[in-house]
Short mmCIF file of C-alpha atoms in Angstrom, two decimals:
data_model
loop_
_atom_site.label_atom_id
_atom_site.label_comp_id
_atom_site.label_asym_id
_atom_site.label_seq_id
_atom_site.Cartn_x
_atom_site.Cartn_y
_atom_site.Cartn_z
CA UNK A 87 0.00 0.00 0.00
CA UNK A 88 3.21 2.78 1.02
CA UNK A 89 4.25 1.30 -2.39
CA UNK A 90 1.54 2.43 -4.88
CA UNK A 91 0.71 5.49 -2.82
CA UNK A 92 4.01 6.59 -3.38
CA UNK A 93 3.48 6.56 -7.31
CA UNK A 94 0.44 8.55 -6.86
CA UNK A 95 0.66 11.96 -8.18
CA UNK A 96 -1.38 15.10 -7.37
CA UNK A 97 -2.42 17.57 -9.85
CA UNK A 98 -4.41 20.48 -9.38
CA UNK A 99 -7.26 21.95 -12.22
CA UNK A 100 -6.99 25.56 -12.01
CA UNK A 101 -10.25 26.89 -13.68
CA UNK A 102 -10.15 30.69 -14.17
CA UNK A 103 -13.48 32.10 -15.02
CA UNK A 104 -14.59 35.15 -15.32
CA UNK A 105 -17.81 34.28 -13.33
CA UNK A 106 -20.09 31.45 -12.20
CA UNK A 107 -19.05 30.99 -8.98
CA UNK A 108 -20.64 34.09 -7.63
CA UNK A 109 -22.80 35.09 -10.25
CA UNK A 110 -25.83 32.87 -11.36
CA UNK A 111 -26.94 34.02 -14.59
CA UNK A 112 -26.36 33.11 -17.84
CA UNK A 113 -24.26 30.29 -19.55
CA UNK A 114 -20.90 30.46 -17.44
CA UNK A 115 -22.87 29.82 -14.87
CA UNK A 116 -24.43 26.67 -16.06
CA UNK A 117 -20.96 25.46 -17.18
CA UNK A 118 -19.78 25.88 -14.03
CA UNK A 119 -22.34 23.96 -12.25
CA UNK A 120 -22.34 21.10 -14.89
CA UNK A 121 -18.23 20.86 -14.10
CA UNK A 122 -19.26 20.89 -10.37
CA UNK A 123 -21.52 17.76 -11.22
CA UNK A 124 -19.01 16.11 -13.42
CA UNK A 125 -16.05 16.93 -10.74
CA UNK A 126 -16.85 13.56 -8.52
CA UNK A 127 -16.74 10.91 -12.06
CA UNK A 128 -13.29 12.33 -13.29
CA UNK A 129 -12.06 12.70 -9.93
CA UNK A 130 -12.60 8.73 -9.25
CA UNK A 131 -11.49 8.03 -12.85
CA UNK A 132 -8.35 9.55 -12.51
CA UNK A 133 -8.02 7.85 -8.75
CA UNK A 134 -7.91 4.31 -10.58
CA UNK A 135 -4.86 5.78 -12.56
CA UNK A 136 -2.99 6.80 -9.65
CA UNK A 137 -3.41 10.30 -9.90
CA UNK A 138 -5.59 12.32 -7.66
CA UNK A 139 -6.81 15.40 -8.50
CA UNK A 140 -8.35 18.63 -6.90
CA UNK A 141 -10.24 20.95 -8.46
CA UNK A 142 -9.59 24.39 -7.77
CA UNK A 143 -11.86 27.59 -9.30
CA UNK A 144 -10.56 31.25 -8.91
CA UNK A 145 -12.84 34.33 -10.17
CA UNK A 146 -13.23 38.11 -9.96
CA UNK A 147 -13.97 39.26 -6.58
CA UNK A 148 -17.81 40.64 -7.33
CA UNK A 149 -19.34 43.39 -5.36
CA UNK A 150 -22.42 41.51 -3.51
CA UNK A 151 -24.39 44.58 -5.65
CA UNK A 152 -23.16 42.72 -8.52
CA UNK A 153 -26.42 42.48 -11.02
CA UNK A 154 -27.01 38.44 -10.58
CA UNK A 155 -24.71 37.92 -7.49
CA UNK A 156 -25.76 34.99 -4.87
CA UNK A 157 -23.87 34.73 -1.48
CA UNK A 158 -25.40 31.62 -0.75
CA UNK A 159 -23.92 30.08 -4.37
CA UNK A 160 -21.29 31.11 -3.59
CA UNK A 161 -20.93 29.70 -0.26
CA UNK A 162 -22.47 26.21 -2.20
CA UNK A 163 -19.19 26.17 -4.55
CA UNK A 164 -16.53 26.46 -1.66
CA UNK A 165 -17.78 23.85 0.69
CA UNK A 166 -18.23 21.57 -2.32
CA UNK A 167 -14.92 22.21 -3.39
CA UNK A 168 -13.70 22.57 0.18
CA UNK A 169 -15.08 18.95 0.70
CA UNK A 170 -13.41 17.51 -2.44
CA UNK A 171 -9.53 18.52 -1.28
CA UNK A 172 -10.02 21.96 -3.45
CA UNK A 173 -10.82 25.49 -3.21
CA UNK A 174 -12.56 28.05 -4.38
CA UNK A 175 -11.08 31.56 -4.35
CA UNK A 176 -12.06 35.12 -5.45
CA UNK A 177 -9.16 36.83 -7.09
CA UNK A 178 -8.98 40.78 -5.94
CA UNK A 179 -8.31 42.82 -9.24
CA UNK A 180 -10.13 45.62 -9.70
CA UNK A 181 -14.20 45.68 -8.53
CA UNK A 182 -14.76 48.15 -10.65
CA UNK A 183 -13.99 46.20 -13.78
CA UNK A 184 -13.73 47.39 -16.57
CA UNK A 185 -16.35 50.20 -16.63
CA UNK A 186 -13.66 52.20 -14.33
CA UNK A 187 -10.16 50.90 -15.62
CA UNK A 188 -11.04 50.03 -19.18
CA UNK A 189 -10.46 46.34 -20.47
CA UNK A 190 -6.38 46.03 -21.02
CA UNK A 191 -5.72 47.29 -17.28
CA UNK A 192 -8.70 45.18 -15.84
CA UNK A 193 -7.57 41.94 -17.96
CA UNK A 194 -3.82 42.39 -17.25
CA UNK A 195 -4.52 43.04 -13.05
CA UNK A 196 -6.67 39.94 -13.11
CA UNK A 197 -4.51 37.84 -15.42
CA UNK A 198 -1.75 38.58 -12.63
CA UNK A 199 -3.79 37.56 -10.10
CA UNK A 200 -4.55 33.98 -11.82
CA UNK A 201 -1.29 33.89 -12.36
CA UNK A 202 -0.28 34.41 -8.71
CA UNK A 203 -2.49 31.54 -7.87
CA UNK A 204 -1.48 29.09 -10.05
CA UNK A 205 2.06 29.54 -8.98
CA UNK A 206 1.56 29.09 -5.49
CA UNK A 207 -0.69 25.86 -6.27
CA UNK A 208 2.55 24.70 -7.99
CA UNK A 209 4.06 24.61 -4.54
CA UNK A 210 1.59 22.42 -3.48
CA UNK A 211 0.98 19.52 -6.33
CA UNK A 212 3.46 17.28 -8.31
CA UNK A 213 1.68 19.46 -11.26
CA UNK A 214 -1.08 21.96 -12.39
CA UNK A 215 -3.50 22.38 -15.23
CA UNK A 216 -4.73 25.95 -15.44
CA UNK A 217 -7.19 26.62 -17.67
CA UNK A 218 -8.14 29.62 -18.23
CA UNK A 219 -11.64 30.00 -19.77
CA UNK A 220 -11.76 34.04 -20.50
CA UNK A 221 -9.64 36.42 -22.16
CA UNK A 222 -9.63 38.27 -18.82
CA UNK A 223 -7.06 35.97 -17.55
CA UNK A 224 -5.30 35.22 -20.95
CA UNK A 225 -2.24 36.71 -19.87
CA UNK A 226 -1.79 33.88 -17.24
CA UNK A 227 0.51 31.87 -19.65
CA UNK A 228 2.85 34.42 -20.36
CA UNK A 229 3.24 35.67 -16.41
CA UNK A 230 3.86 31.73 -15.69
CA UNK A 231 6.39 31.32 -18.88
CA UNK A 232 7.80 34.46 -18.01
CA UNK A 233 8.22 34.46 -14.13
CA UNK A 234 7.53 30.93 -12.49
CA UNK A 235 11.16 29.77 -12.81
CA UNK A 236 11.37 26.21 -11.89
CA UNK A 237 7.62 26.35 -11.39
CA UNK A 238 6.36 26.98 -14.71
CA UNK A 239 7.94 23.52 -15.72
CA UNK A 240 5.19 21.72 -13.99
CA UNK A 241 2.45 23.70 -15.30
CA UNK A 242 0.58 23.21 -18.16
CA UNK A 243 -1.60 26.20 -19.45
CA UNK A 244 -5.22 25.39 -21.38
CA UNK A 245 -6.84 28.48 -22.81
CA UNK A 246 -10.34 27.98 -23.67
CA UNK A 247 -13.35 30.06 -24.80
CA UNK A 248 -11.73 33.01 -24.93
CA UNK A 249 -10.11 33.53 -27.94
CA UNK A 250 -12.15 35.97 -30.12
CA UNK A 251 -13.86 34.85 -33.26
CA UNK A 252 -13.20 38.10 -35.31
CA UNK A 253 -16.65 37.38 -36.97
CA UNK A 254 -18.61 40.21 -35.34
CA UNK A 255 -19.63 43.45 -37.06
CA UNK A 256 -17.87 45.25 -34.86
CA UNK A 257 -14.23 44.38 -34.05
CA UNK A 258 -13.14 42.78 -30.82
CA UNK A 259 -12.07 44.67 -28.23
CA UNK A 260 -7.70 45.89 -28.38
CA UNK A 261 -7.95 44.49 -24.79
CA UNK A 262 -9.18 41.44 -26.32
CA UNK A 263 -6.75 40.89 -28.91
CA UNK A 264 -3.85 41.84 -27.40
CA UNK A 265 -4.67 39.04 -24.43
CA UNK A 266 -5.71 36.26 -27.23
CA UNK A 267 -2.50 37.33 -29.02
CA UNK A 268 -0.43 36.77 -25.72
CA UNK A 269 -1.10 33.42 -25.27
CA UNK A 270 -1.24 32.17 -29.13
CA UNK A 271 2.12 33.56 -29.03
CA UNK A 272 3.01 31.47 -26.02
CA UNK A 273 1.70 28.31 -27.82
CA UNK A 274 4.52 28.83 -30.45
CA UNK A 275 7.26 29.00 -27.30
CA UNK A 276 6.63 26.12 -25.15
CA UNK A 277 4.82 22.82 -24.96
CA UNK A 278 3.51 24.25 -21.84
CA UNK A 279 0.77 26.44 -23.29
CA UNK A 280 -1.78 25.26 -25.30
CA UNK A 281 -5.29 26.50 -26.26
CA UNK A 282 -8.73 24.06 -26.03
CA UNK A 283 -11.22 24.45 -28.85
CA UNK A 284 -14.77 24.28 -28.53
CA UNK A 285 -16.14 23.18 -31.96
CA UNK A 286 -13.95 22.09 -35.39
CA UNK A 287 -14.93 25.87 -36.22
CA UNK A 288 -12.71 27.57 -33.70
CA UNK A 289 -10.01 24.46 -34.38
CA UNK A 290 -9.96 26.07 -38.25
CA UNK A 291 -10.22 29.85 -36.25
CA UNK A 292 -6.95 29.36 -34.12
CA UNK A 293 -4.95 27.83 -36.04
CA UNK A 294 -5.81 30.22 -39.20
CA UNK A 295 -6.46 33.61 -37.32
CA UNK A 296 -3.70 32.79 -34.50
CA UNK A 297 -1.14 31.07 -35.91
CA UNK A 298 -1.61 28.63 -33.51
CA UNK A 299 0.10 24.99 -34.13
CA UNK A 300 -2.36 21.59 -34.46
CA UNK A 301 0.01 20.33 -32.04
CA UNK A 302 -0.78 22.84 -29.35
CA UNK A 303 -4.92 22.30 -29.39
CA UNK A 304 -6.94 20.43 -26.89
CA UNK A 305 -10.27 19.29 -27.61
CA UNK A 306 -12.68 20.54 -25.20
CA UNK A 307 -16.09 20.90 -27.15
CA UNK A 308 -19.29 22.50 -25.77
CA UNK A 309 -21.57 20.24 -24.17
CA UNK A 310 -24.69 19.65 -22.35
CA UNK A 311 -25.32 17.22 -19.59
CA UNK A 312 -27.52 15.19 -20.90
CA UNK A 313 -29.44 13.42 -18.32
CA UNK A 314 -30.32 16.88 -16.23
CA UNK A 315 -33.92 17.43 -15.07
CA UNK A 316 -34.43 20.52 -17.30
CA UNK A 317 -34.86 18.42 -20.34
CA UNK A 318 -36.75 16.28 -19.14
CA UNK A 319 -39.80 15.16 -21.75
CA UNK A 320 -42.62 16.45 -21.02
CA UNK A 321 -46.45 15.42 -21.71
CA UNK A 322 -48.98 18.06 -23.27
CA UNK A 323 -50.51 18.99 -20.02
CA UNK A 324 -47.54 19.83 -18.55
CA UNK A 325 -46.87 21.86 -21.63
CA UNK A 326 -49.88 23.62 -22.05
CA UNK A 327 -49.76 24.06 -18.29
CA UNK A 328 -46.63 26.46 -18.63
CA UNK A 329 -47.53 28.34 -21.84
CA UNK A 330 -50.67 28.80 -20.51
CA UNK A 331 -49.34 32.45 -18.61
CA UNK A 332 -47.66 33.53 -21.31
CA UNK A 333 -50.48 35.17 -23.61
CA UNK A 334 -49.70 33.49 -26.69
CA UNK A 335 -51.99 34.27 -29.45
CA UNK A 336 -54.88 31.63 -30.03
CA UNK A 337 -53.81 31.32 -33.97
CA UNK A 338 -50.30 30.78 -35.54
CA UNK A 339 -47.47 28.32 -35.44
CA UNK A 340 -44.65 29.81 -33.05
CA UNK A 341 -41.20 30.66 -34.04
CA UNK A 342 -38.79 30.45 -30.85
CA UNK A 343 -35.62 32.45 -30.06
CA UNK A 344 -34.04 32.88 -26.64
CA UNK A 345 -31.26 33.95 -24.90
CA UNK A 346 -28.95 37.23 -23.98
CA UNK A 347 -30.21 40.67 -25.50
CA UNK A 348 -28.62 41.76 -28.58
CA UNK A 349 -26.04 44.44 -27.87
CA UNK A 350 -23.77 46.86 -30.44
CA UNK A 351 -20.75 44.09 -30.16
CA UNK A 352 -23.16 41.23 -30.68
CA UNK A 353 -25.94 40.85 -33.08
CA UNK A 354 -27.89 37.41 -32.11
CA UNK A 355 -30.07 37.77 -35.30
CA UNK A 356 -33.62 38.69 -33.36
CA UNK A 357 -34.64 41.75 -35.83
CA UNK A 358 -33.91 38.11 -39.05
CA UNK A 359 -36.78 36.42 -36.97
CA UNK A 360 -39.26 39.37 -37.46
CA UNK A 361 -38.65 40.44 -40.75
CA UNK A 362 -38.76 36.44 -42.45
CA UNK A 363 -42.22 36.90 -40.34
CA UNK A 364 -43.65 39.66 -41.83
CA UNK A 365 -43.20 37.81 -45.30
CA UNK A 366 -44.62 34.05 -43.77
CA UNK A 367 -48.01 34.66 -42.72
CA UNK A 368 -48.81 32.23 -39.78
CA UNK A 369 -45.53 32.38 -37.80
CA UNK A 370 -46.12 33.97 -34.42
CA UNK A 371 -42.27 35.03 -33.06
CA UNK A 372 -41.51 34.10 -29.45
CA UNK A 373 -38.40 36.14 -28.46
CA UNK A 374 -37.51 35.81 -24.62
CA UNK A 375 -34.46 37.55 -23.79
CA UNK A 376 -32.88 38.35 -20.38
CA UNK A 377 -34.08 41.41 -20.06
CA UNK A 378 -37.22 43.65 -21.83
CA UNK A 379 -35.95 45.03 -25.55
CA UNK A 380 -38.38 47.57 -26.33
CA UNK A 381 -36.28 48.19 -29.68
CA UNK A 382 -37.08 44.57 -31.39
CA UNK A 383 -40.89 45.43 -29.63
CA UNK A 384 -41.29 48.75 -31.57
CA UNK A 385 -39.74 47.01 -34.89
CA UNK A 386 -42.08 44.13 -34.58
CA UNK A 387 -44.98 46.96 -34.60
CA UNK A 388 -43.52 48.80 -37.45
CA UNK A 389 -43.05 45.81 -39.53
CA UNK A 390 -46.75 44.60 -38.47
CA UNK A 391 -45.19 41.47 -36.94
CA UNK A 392 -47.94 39.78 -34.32
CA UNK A 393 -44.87 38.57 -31.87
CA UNK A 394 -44.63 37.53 -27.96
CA UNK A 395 -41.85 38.90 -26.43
CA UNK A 396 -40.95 37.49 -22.58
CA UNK A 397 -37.97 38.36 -20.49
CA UNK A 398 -36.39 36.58 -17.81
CA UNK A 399 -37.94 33.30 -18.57
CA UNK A 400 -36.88 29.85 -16.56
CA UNK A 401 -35.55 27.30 -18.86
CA UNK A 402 -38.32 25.15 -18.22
CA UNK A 403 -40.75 27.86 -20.03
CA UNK A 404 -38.41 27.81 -22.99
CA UNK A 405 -38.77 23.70 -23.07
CA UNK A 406 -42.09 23.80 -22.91
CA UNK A 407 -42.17 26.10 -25.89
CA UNK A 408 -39.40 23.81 -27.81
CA UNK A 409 -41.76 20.93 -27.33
CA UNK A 410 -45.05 22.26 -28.11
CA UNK A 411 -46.94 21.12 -31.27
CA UNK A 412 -47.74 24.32 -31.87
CA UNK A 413 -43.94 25.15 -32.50
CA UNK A 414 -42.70 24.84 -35.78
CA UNK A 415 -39.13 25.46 -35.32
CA UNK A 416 -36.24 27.23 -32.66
CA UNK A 417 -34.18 29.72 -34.46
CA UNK A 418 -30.28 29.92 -33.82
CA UNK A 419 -29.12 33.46 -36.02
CA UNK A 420 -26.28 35.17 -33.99
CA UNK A 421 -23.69 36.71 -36.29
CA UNK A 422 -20.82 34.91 -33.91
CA UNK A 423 -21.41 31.18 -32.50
CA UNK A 424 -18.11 29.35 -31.35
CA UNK A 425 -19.27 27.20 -29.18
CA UNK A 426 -23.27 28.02 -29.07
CA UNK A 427 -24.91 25.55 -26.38
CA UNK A 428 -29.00 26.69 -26.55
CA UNK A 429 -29.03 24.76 -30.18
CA UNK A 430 -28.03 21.61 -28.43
CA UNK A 431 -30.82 22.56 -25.83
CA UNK A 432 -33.43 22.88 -28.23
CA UNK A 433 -32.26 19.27 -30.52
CA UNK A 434 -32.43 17.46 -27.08
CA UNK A 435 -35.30 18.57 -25.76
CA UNK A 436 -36.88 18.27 -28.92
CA UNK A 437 -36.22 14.32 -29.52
CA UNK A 438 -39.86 13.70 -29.21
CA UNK A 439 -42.14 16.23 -30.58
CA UNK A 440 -41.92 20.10 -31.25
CA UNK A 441 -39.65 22.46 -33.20
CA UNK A 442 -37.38 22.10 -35.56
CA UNK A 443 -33.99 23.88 -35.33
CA UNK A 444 -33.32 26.57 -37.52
CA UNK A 445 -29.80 27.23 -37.72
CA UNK A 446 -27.54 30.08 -39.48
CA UNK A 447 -24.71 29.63 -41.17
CA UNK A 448 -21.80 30.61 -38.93
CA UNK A 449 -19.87 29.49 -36.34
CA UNK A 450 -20.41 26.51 -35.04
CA UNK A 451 -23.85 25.94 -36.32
CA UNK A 452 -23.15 24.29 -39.70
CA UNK A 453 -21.81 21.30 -38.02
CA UNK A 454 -24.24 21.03 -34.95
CA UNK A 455 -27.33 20.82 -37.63
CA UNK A 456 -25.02 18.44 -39.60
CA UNK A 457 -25.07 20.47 -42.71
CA UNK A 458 -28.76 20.51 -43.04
CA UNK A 459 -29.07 16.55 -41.96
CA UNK A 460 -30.17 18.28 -38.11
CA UNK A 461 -31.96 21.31 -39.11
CA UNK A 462 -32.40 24.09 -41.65
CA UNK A 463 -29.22 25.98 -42.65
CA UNK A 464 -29.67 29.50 -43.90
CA UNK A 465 -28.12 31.99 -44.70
CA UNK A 466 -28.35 35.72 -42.06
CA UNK A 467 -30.69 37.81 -43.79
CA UNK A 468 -34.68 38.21 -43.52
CA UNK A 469 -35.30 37.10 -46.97
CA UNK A 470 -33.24 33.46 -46.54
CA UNK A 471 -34.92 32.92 -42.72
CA UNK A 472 -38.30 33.40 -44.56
CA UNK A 473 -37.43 30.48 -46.74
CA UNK A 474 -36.24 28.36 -43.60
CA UNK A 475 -39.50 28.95 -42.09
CA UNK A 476 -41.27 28.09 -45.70
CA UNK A 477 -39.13 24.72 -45.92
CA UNK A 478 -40.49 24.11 -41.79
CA UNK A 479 -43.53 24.32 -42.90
CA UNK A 480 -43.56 22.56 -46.05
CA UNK A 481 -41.76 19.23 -43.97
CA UNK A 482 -44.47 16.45 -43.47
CA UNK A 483 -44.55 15.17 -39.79
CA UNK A 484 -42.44 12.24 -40.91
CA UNK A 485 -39.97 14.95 -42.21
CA UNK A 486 -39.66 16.37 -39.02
CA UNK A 487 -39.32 13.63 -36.73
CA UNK A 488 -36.76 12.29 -38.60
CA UNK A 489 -34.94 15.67 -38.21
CA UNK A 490 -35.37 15.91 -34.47
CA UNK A 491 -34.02 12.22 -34.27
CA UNK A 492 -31.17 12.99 -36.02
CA UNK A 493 -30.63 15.93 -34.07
CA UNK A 494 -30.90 14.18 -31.02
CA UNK A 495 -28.38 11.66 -32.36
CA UNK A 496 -25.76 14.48 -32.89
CA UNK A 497 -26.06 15.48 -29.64
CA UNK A 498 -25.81 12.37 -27.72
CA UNK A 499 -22.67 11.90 -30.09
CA UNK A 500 -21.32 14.96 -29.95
CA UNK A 501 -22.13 16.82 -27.07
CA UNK A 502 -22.70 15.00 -24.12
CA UNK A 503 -20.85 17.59 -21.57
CA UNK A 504 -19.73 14.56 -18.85
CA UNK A 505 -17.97 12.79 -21.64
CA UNK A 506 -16.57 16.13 -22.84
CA UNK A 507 -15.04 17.28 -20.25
CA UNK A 508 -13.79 13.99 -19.44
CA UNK A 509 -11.94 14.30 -23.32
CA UNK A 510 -10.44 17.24 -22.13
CA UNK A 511 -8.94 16.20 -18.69
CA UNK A 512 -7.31 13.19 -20.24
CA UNK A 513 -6.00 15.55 -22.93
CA UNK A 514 -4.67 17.49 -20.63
CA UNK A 515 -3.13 15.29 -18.40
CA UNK A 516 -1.79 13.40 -20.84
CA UNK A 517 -0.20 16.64 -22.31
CA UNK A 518 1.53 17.21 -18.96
CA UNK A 519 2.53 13.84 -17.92
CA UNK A 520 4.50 14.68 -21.66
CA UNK A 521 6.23 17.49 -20.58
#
């Protein structure tokens, strides 16, 4: 027994996130829970290999005025993690962010206080993965490479998420770039840094955009857990029990979108829904968004749309739209997708009746959707959606439940998140044990 526990090595998963932790909106924050869940499985996996690992999460310090913040999450993560041989730890920056400092100071104080913990977890462990899953704390790699010393040889740096797309209509940020470039650079220098895509489309983006070798990716695609409650099948009482509040209109087949409010840096496509609609009479729009957006309201009105418009919706309102008969498809239309995780929502929930996905031709959609095998591909303008929603409703019921089982059959495939973050673990430990 002295014998094999001797061989056992300790490694430490650094995850640096910009939120999640703290804050409880939004997708980070479901990510984070979902590798909270998963934690226990790869921890005994790795056990029977003679490695144990702790899982250790560092994130801004956030103001408890912070719009979404939740003390008692918060307090959740770090006895979990606490219980499990890890820590949680909230890295003191800036609070004021970014509105006060502006994004390159804010990215670089926080990047050197990542990098300050991952160092002095190196003391601790035989080694450390950090991955860092923002370009806030893309600048980790370089402060390890540059100052760690001896230290630095045991870590092995994962950036993931954060590397911008350059797709938007409006640039990236300098901040941004200037972080991304830091660590692409840093892929070219060592074995030690390497960068975790999320979808073959951001494998093609690094290595074209950033230079970035094949030999220096990770695979560590965006997933969903598959057997969690919230998509859960539900019957049509249940169903009609949940849309019953939401004054939908009596006539119409319902068009659903959902998710974060368009903003100047991000176009999600919302305005594509409403004007295909004004040209297919009999789709109803359902937009729910985070928060009210008066502007897609008014341009429904001018356009004579009839839409519903909902904010701050539970997920389990948006399933029971997805699996409504009355639905005849969930439309995907950002203008930048990477990684985009409410698609493989909507195809899972969706194995047994309701919408089809309607999904736009960028980013990561192409190959979720299969090329048009898993839902309709168009192209981002009014007059193309309008002839997705045509080709929905021209699809006999046969037609569409053979989409939605192929969809579902991509997703339990392709992203199932337990067995994803389980490919990139291994990747990543394997990596190091190479160093």
């Amino acid at each position: 027994m002295a014998e094999a526990a001797s061989k056992q090595r300790r490694i430490a998963v650094v995850w640096l996130m910009l939120e999640g932790g703290q804050v409880s909106q939004g997708g980070v924050a479901r990510y984070v829970e979902n590798l909270l869940r998963a934690q226990d499985s790869i921890r005994a996996e790795w056990l029977a290999h003679d490695y144990e690992i702790d899982f250790i999460l560092g994130e801004p310090f956030y103001r408890e005025n912070a719009a979404g913040y939740d003390a008692q999450r918060w307090q959740r993560v770090v006895t979990h993690l606490a219980e499990r041989g890890g820590r949680a730890v909230r890295l003191v920056s800036d609070s004021d962010g970014i509105e006060q400092w502006g994004g390159d100071r804010f990215f670089h104080a926080l990047s050197a206080a990542g990098a300050q913990l991952v160092l002095e977890t190196a003391e601790r462990y035989d080694g450390v993965i950090a991955i860092s899953g923002t370009s806030a704390f893309a600048q980790v790699a370089g402060m390890v490479q540059r100052l760690g010393g001896p230290l630095a040889e045991r870590i092995l740096h994962v950036h993931t998420f954060g590397l911008a797309t350059h797709e938007t209509a409006l640039p990236p940020s300098p901040a941004e770039i200037a972080a991304d470039g830091d660590v692409a650079f840093w892929t070219r220098q060592t074995p030690n840094v390497t960068v975790a895509y999320i979808s073959d489309y951001t494998a093609r983006l690094y290595e074209r955009t950033y230079a970035i070798p094949r030999r220096s990716l990770l695979p560590n695609r965006s997933g969903i857990p598959l057997d969690d409650p919230l998509f859960t099948l539900l019957d049509k009482n249940t169903v009609a029990k949940r849309l019953a509040p939401l004054g939908l209109p009596d006539e119409g087949r319902l068009a659903v979108m959902w998710g974060r409010n368009s903003a100047p840096d991000l176009d999600k496509g919302y305005h594509l829904l409403l004007e295909a609609a004004a040209d297919v009479p009999g789709v109803v729009p359902v937009i729910a968004n985070r928060r009210p957006a008066p502007d897609l309201q008014q341009y429904a009105e001018r356009l004579g749309v009839q839409a519903v418009f909902l904010a701050d919706q539970p997920f389990e309102t948006i399933s029971a739209l997805l699996q409504s008969e009355r639905t005849l498809a969930a439309a995907f239309l950002g203008e930048a997708e990477p990684g985009a995780v409410s698609p493989m929502e909507a195809m899972w929930v969706t194995r047994r009746s309701g919408a089809v996905v309607i999904a736009a031709d960028t980013g990561n959609l192409p190959e979720l959707v299969d090329g048009g095998r898993a839902g309709i591909l168009t192209a981002r303008t009014g007059t193309a959606v309008a002839e997705a929603l045509r080709t929905a409703q021209a699809m006999t019921g046969e037609e569409r439940t053979r989409m939605r089982e192929t969809a579902a059959d991509v997703v339990r495939e392709h992203c199932d998140f337990l067995a994803n973050i389980r490919d990139l673990v291994s990747s990543a430990v394997s990596r190091w044990s190479d160093l």
